[in-house]
Structures are given as structure tokens and as C-alpha cells.
XYZ file of C-alpha atoms in Angstrom:
343
model
C 6.798 -113.372 33.413
C 7.306 -109.513 33.806
C 6.927 -109.362 29.616
C 3.995 -112.135 29.680
C 1.598 -109.695 31.574
C 3.158 -106.344 30.300
C 1.138 -107.989 26.754
C -1.351 -108.957 28.237
C -2.037 -104.935 28.845
C -1.526 -104.362 25.736
C -4.293 -106.804 24.181
C -6.295 -105.421 27.063
C -5.479 -101.831 25.416
C -6.176 -102.675 21.682
C -9.148 -104.548 22.326
C -10.622 -101.830 25.255
C -10.501 -98.681 22.759
C -11.688 -100.480 19.833
C -14.645 -101.409 21.657
C -15.357 -97.891 23.943
C -13.160 -95.909 21.203
C -11.575 -94.002 24.647
C -8.065 -93.781 26.115
C -7.749 -96.252 28.945
C -6.719 -96.017 31.650
C -5.206 -98.666 35.182
C -7.879 -98.611 36.496
C -10.237 -99.387 34.081
C -7.513 -102.248 32.684
C -8.525 -103.555 36.882
C -12.046 -103.600 36.722
C -12.229 -104.590 33.131
C -9.534 -107.457 32.425
C -8.881 -108.792 35.839
C -4.834 -108.656 35.600
C -5.030 -109.534 39.018
C -2.555 -106.761 39.874
C -2.923 -103.107 41.033
C -3.026 -100.451 39.721
C 0.407 -98.751 40.667
C 1.514 -102.143 38.844
C -0.883 -101.958 35.794
C 1.058 -97.796 35.381
C 4.150 -99.311 35.417
C 3.580 -102.099 32.850
C 2.329 -98.978 30.712
C 5.221 -96.542 31.258
C 7.070 -99.521 30.095
C 4.525 -99.737 26.941
C 4.645 -95.754 26.241
C 8.072 -95.182 26.504
C 8.812 -99.042 23.899
C 6.003 -96.933 21.914
C 3.784 -99.590 21.756
C 0.453 -97.040 23.443
C 0.588 -93.095 23.634
C -0.902 -90.710 25.262
C -3.558 -88.801 22.537
C -4.007 -85.574 25.050
C -2.755 -84.940 29.217
C -5.190 -87.045 30.239
C -4.151 -90.644 32.403
C -5.851 -93.199 29.563
C -3.474 -94.164 26.514
C -4.196 -95.306 23.091
C -2.500 -97.848 20.699
C 0.114 -96.947 18.591
C 0.674 -98.543 14.835
C 3.689 -100.283 16.385
C 0.987 -101.508 19.333
C -1.877 -103.298 17.029
C 1.220 -104.449 14.445
C 2.574 -106.825 17.978
C -1.565 -107.497 18.897
C -1.745 -108.139 15.691
C 1.349 -110.352 14.815
C 1.863 -112.171 19.167
C -1.954 -111.425 20.349
C -3.856 -112.354 18.514
C -6.480 -115.263 17.632
C -8.277 -115.489 14.803
C -11.614 -116.757 15.890
C -14.230 -119.425 14.060
C -16.603 -118.480 13.044
C -19.908 -119.617 14.998
C -21.780 -122.653 13.178
C -24.757 -120.080 13.371
C -22.346 -117.152 11.346
C -21.306 -120.129 8.523
C -25.035 -121.105 7.598
C -25.826 -116.628 7.677
C -22.585 -116.802 4.813
C -23.850 -120.113 3.168
C -26.829 -118.831 3.001
C -26.544 -115.561 1.826
C -23.792 -116.089 -0.842
C -25.359 -119.305 -1.970
C -28.400 -117.328 -3.627
C -26.176 -115.750 -5.671
C -27.467 -116.162 -9.392
C -23.756 -115.488 -11.191
C -20.247 -112.861 -11.237
C -22.031 -109.719 -10.890
C -24.490 -111.043 -8.163
C -21.585 -113.308 -5.632
C -19.511 -110.068 -5.930
C -21.955 -107.812 -5.031
C -23.334 -109.780 -1.949
C -19.913 -110.734 -0.628
C -19.141 -106.994 -0.461
C -22.645 -106.275 1.764
C -21.877 -109.373 3.932
C -18.178 -108.154 4.471
C -18.889 -104.748 5.359
C -22.060 -105.614 8.475
C -19.917 -108.602 9.532
C -16.542 -106.560 10.150
C -18.327 -102.944 10.461
C -15.739 -101.710 7.970
C -15.527 -100.308 4.221
C -15.423 -103.447 2.033
C -13.147 -103.997 -0.245
C -13.791 -106.826 -3.322
C -11.960 -107.231 -6.448
C -13.145 -109.248 -9.610
C -11.807 -112.345 -11.146
C -8.318 -111.308 -12.835
C -8.750 -112.668 -16.465
C -5.687 -112.951 -17.552
C -5.114 -115.240 -14.668
C -8.129 -117.568 -15.313
C -8.793 -120.286 -17.026
C -10.807 -121.898 -20.127
C -13.337 -124.485 -18.429
C -16.445 -124.976 -20.917
C -16.442 -123.551 -24.941
C -20.659 -123.746 -25.983
C -21.069 -123.255 -29.895
C -24.757 -123.578 -30.810
C -26.591 -123.006 -33.372
C -29.364 -119.989 -33.134
C -30.916 -120.157 -36.907
C -28.540 -121.515 -40.083
C -26.608 -118.677 -40.286
C -25.846 -117.497 -36.712
C -24.371 -119.381 -34.104
C -24.123 -118.723 -30.141
C -20.980 -118.751 -28.055
C -20.319 -119.308 -24.796
C -17.461 -119.402 -23.501
C -16.828 -120.442 -19.350
C -14.118 -119.523 -17.498
C -12.941 -120.603 -14.150
C -13.108 -117.650 -12.231
C -16.241 -117.635 -13.220
C -17.584 -115.358 -15.381
C -18.940 -116.179 -18.791
C -19.341 -114.421 -22.086
C -21.215 -114.769 -25.040
C -20.881 -114.046 -28.265
C -23.327 -113.866 -31.791
C -21.795 -114.888 -34.696
C -23.143 -113.836 -38.772
C -21.387 -116.982 -40.784
C -21.897 -116.492 -44.779
C -23.266 -120.550 -44.680
C -25.337 -122.636 -42.730
C -24.137 -124.531 -40.920
C -23.948 -128.279 -40.665
C -24.875 -129.431 -36.568
C -21.791 -131.750 -37.451
C -19.873 -129.312 -38.259
C -20.975 -128.036 -35.630
C -19.972 -131.123 -33.124
C -17.059 -131.006 -35.554
C -15.354 -127.834 -34.404
C -17.106 -128.354 -30.645
C -14.856 -130.518 -30.000
C -11.414 -129.528 -31.513
C -11.794 -125.879 -29.687
C -12.073 -127.224 -26.550
C -9.488 -129.995 -27.434
C -7.912 -127.474 -27.119
C -8.717 -124.441 -24.689
C -10.641 -126.853 -21.700
C -8.275 -125.812 -18.872
C -5.159 -123.909 -20.669
C -5.171 -119.261 -18.660
C -6.096 -117.257 -21.121
C -2.971 -116.053 -23.484
C -2.205 -119.940 -23.852
C -5.577 -120.196 -24.930
C -5.827 -117.683 -27.851
C -2.848 -118.895 -29.140
C -4.392 -122.263 -29.853
C -7.099 -120.255 -31.516
C -5.052 -119.399 -33.707
C -3.680 -122.747 -34.868
C -6.824 -123.631 -35.283
C -7.774 -120.621 -37.709
C -4.584 -121.300 -39.593
C -1.932 -123.789 -38.524
C 1.425 -123.634 -38.552
C 2.508 -126.461 -41.014
C 0.342 -124.940 -42.893
C -0.094 -121.404 -43.139
C 0.055 -120.806 -46.244
C -2.643 -122.156 -47.247
C -5.848 -119.802 -47.825
C -7.803 -120.453 -43.067
C -10.943 -122.570 -42.963
C -13.834 -119.312 -43.108
C -16.045 -120.285 -40.260
C -13.155 -121.893 -38.189
C -11.354 -118.661 -38.320
C -14.520 -116.592 -36.804
C -15.462 -118.263 -34.288
C -11.131 -118.283 -32.873
C -11.280 -114.621 -33.193
C -14.848 -114.258 -31.643
C -13.376 -116.696 -29.079
C -10.048 -114.539 -28.630
C -11.549 -111.252 -28.607
C -13.953 -111.911 -26.223
C -10.911 -113.828 -23.346
C -9.449 -110.645 -24.043
C -11.577 -108.375 -22.309
C -9.747 -107.302 -19.812
C -12.376 -105.179 -18.360
C -12.896 -107.154 -15.163
C -8.981 -106.733 -14.315
C -9.052 -103.134 -12.283
C -12.748 -103.283 -11.732
C -14.087 -103.597 -8.067
C -17.310 -103.511 -5.384
C -16.705 -101.441 -2.779
C -19.398 -101.273 -0.001
C -20.361 -99.943 3.771
C -18.370 -96.468 3.580
C -21.348 -95.389 5.901
C -19.336 -98.116 8.363
C -16.657 -95.020 8.623
C -19.185 -92.578 10.174
C -18.322 -94.103 13.864
C -15.094 -92.885 13.209
C -16.305 -88.958 13.017
C -13.887 -87.895 15.895
C -11.140 -88.774 13.162
C -12.421 -87.224 9.992
C -9.831 -84.557 8.948
C -6.357 -87.410 9.430
C -8.697 -91.162 8.587
C -11.594 -90.549 7.421
C -11.567 -87.580 4.154
C -8.326 -89.441 3.384
C -10.023 -93.450 2.392
C -12.483 -91.576 0.710
C -10.460 -89.528 -0.966
C -8.391 -92.953 -2.338
C -12.426 -94.960 -2.929
C -12.702 -92.841 -5.392
C -9.874 -93.637 -6.762
C -9.340 -98.119 -7.968
C -5.496 -97.904 -8.843
C -4.648 -96.320 -5.826
C -7.403 -99.520 -4.292
C -5.569 -101.743 -5.261
C -2.281 -101.354 -4.764
C -3.326 -100.764 -0.981
C -4.946 -103.784 -1.053
C -1.661 -105.623 -2.409
C -0.896 -108.955 -4.455
C -3.739 -112.039 -3.859
C -1.829 -114.186 -0.958
C -3.174 -117.915 -1.781
C -3.558 -121.227 0.733
C -5.529 -118.813 3.005
C -3.342 -116.016 3.937
C -4.490 -113.366 5.816
C -1.766 -110.106 4.973
C -2.666 -107.466 7.685
C -1.398 -104.503 7.032
C -1.615 -101.101 9.944
C -0.106 -97.295 9.425
C 2.440 -96.625 7.562
C 2.710 -100.372 6.455
C 0.852 -99.655 3.517
C 2.474 -97.978 0.110
C 0.459 -94.276 0.317
C 1.932 -91.830 2.462
C -1.961 -90.003 3.228
C -3.446 -93.441 4.128
C -1.101 -93.498 7.073
C -3.800 -93.992 9.656
C -5.465 -96.193 7.661
C -5.259 -100.672 7.990
C -6.499 -103.244 5.277
C -7.059 -106.435 6.181
C -7.125 -108.664 2.915
C -6.713 -112.332 1.476
C -7.442 -113.218 -2.003
C -9.496 -115.938 -3.048
C -10.273 -118.223 -6.377
C -10.736 -121.451 -7.598
C -9.056 -124.665 -6.259
C -5.562 -123.013 -4.521
C -6.269 -120.096 -6.997
C -5.629 -117.083 -6.181
C -8.197 -114.620 -8.891
C -8.034 -112.048 -6.776
C -8.286 -110.075 -3.498
C -10.542 -109.125 -0.841
C -10.632 -107.035 2.295
C -11.298 -104.759 4.348
C -10.569 -101.632 5.080
C -10.603 -98.305 7.806
C -9.190 -96.520 9.944
C -7.100 -98.325 12.352
C -8.971 -98.255 14.719
C -10.614 -101.594 14.040
C -11.643 -105.350 15.179
C -8.415 -107.194 14.239
C -9.562 -110.543 15.776
C -12.603 -110.613 13.644
C -11.937 -108.451 10.485
C -9.488 -112.088 9.780
C -11.963 -114.188 11.066
C -14.612 -111.861 8.806
C -12.428 -111.683 5.240
C -11.088 -115.713 5.585
C -14.688 -116.721 6.590
C -16.175 -115.371 3.075
C -13.098 -116.147 0.964
C -13.519 -119.061 1.180
C -17.056 -119.520 0.572
C -16.857 -117.911 -2.315
C -13.671 -119.160 -3.656
C -16.137 -122.452 -2.895
C -18.920 -120.990 -5.480
C -16.316 -120.044 -7.875
C -14.963 -123.764 -8.013
C -18.537 -125.923 -7.617
C -19.618 -122.715 -11.025
């Protein structure tokens, strides 16, 4: 019973500190949370929590603030990820459903996540190397000019113009379209490139002259599939939200602002994409960088179906609304995954 009461005191301290941004005292806890015990009993519980390293006194006042260890216990044992309300779900769906392409989807997701959490939102573009081919279209624009359209499972669309030396008949184009899609449809990028090379130069007849048209189409598609510019591309939004944490600028905000300029650092900070809707929370020194030891990350993976192609989440000082941030990150990831699945 005593341990349960102390957990309730810790929960109240975390919630009040995140809300008020001020150290929390025993009298305020009793008044705000109806703990059913006297301030003296709460003081004893706070002393025990402090001795165990869950809270600390920032200065000589009677108030206490959570430590990283306290936040971790709060997230692991005390946090219930609140479901989004029907109105919030409609707002998310309406905002994201209006996107016109992948860039717009990512941009909207970033803005939405930063608005919902009042933190810095980070959305990684879907990793090309882990995506699959959804469809290849070959379109004749002129007798000797073709448009190649590559559609990936990430929702990404690549287009290439191809000039050929001889006129291409619709019959020939239809045959190549069928052949290419049969070889690469639903196949991951690396294997799709191998399949296209086989079309350009069949292994069984490797020394025979290749079909110039098939070779040109295959090479153009391989080039499009091999464009890895998006693998480390991210979208960042809500940096102005860090202004709320001016009291901890030198220790928490300045290092994070510097990290926001280094995308490789941010990607490592966010961690690997996780499938299955699992939301990960890394608090303070649990992260990979000592200089960001006062930064927390709430992140999850997203992608079509159960496949996690990239990561999205929020970063900010450890004084964070963890339940709200976890709910928002999970909800946006689910809608973004659904959009990619239906693209």
C-alpha cells in the first residue's frame, strides 16, 4: 500500500511539474490531487522518493522535480496512453488526407505532430532501400520518346524521360510493360534491380547482343531505384516550441538546437524504426549523445501494412507531456501508414 501511495505521489509530481514548470511541494500535491493523506505523510513519501533517486530538489525550496529515473518509472508503470478523441481523429484524418504527394504528406505530418505535442517534430522520409516496387508504367509521349513512371510502396513516384533511336510500337511497349512489371512488382529495390539487369541481359545468353530498348528502359529504372537521396532526408517542424523552455536554454535547448542542424545526429537520436505500433521513449542520458542528456525522444516507425520504412516522433527537454506525446506520435504514425498503404 505504501509503495502504491508513493507511486501516486510520483505521478502527481510529474504531472504538476510538466504543467506548471515549477518545483512541486507537498501541500500543493494534497490540494490538487486528493491523495487522502496529510501533507506530512506526503512529505515522508517525497523524502523516500528522493532517497531512491526518483525526484530531486533543484534548490533550497521545499519543491521537488522528477529525475530521469522518475520520468522512466512514470513512463513504464504510471502512464496510460490516452486514446485520441473522435474529434481529434477526424482532425488528423482531414488534415493528412488532403495531401497531394509524398512531400506534402511528410510536411503535413510534421506540422500536425508539432502542433499536437508542442514539441519539435521530426519525420524521416521513407527509406528507399527497404521499399518495394508497386508498379512501373511505360508511356509513349512521341514516336521516339518514352516516359517511365516508377511507383514505390512508400508512395514515392519517380519519372524518367527516355529518348530512343527508333520508333516504338504500342505492341512492343505493351510487351515490355508486362515483362517489367512481372519481374519487379512487389519486389524490394535490391532484388528489383537484379531482375531488371536480367531483362537487359538474360544470363542464359549473356554473350548475345542485348535488346537496346529493353536495356535502356532497365538502366533508367535501375538509376531511379538507386537514387538514395531520401534515405537520410528528414522534415523538422515546431522548433519555436523550444521557446517555452527558456529557463533551461543552456543545458537543454541550445544542444538540441545544434542537433537539429545535423540530420545524421537526429536520425541516430530517433533510433531505428519499430513496427507494430510500438512507441519508444528515450529519456535523458538513455540517448546516444551525452550532450543531449537533458533531451527526451518519443518515436515510432511507420510504413504500409506492418512494415516500418521510417521513423517519426518528437524531441524536447525531459519536462515533457509523455502520455500526450505518445498518443499523438502513435496516432499520426497510424494515419501516415494508412495513407502510404492506400497510395
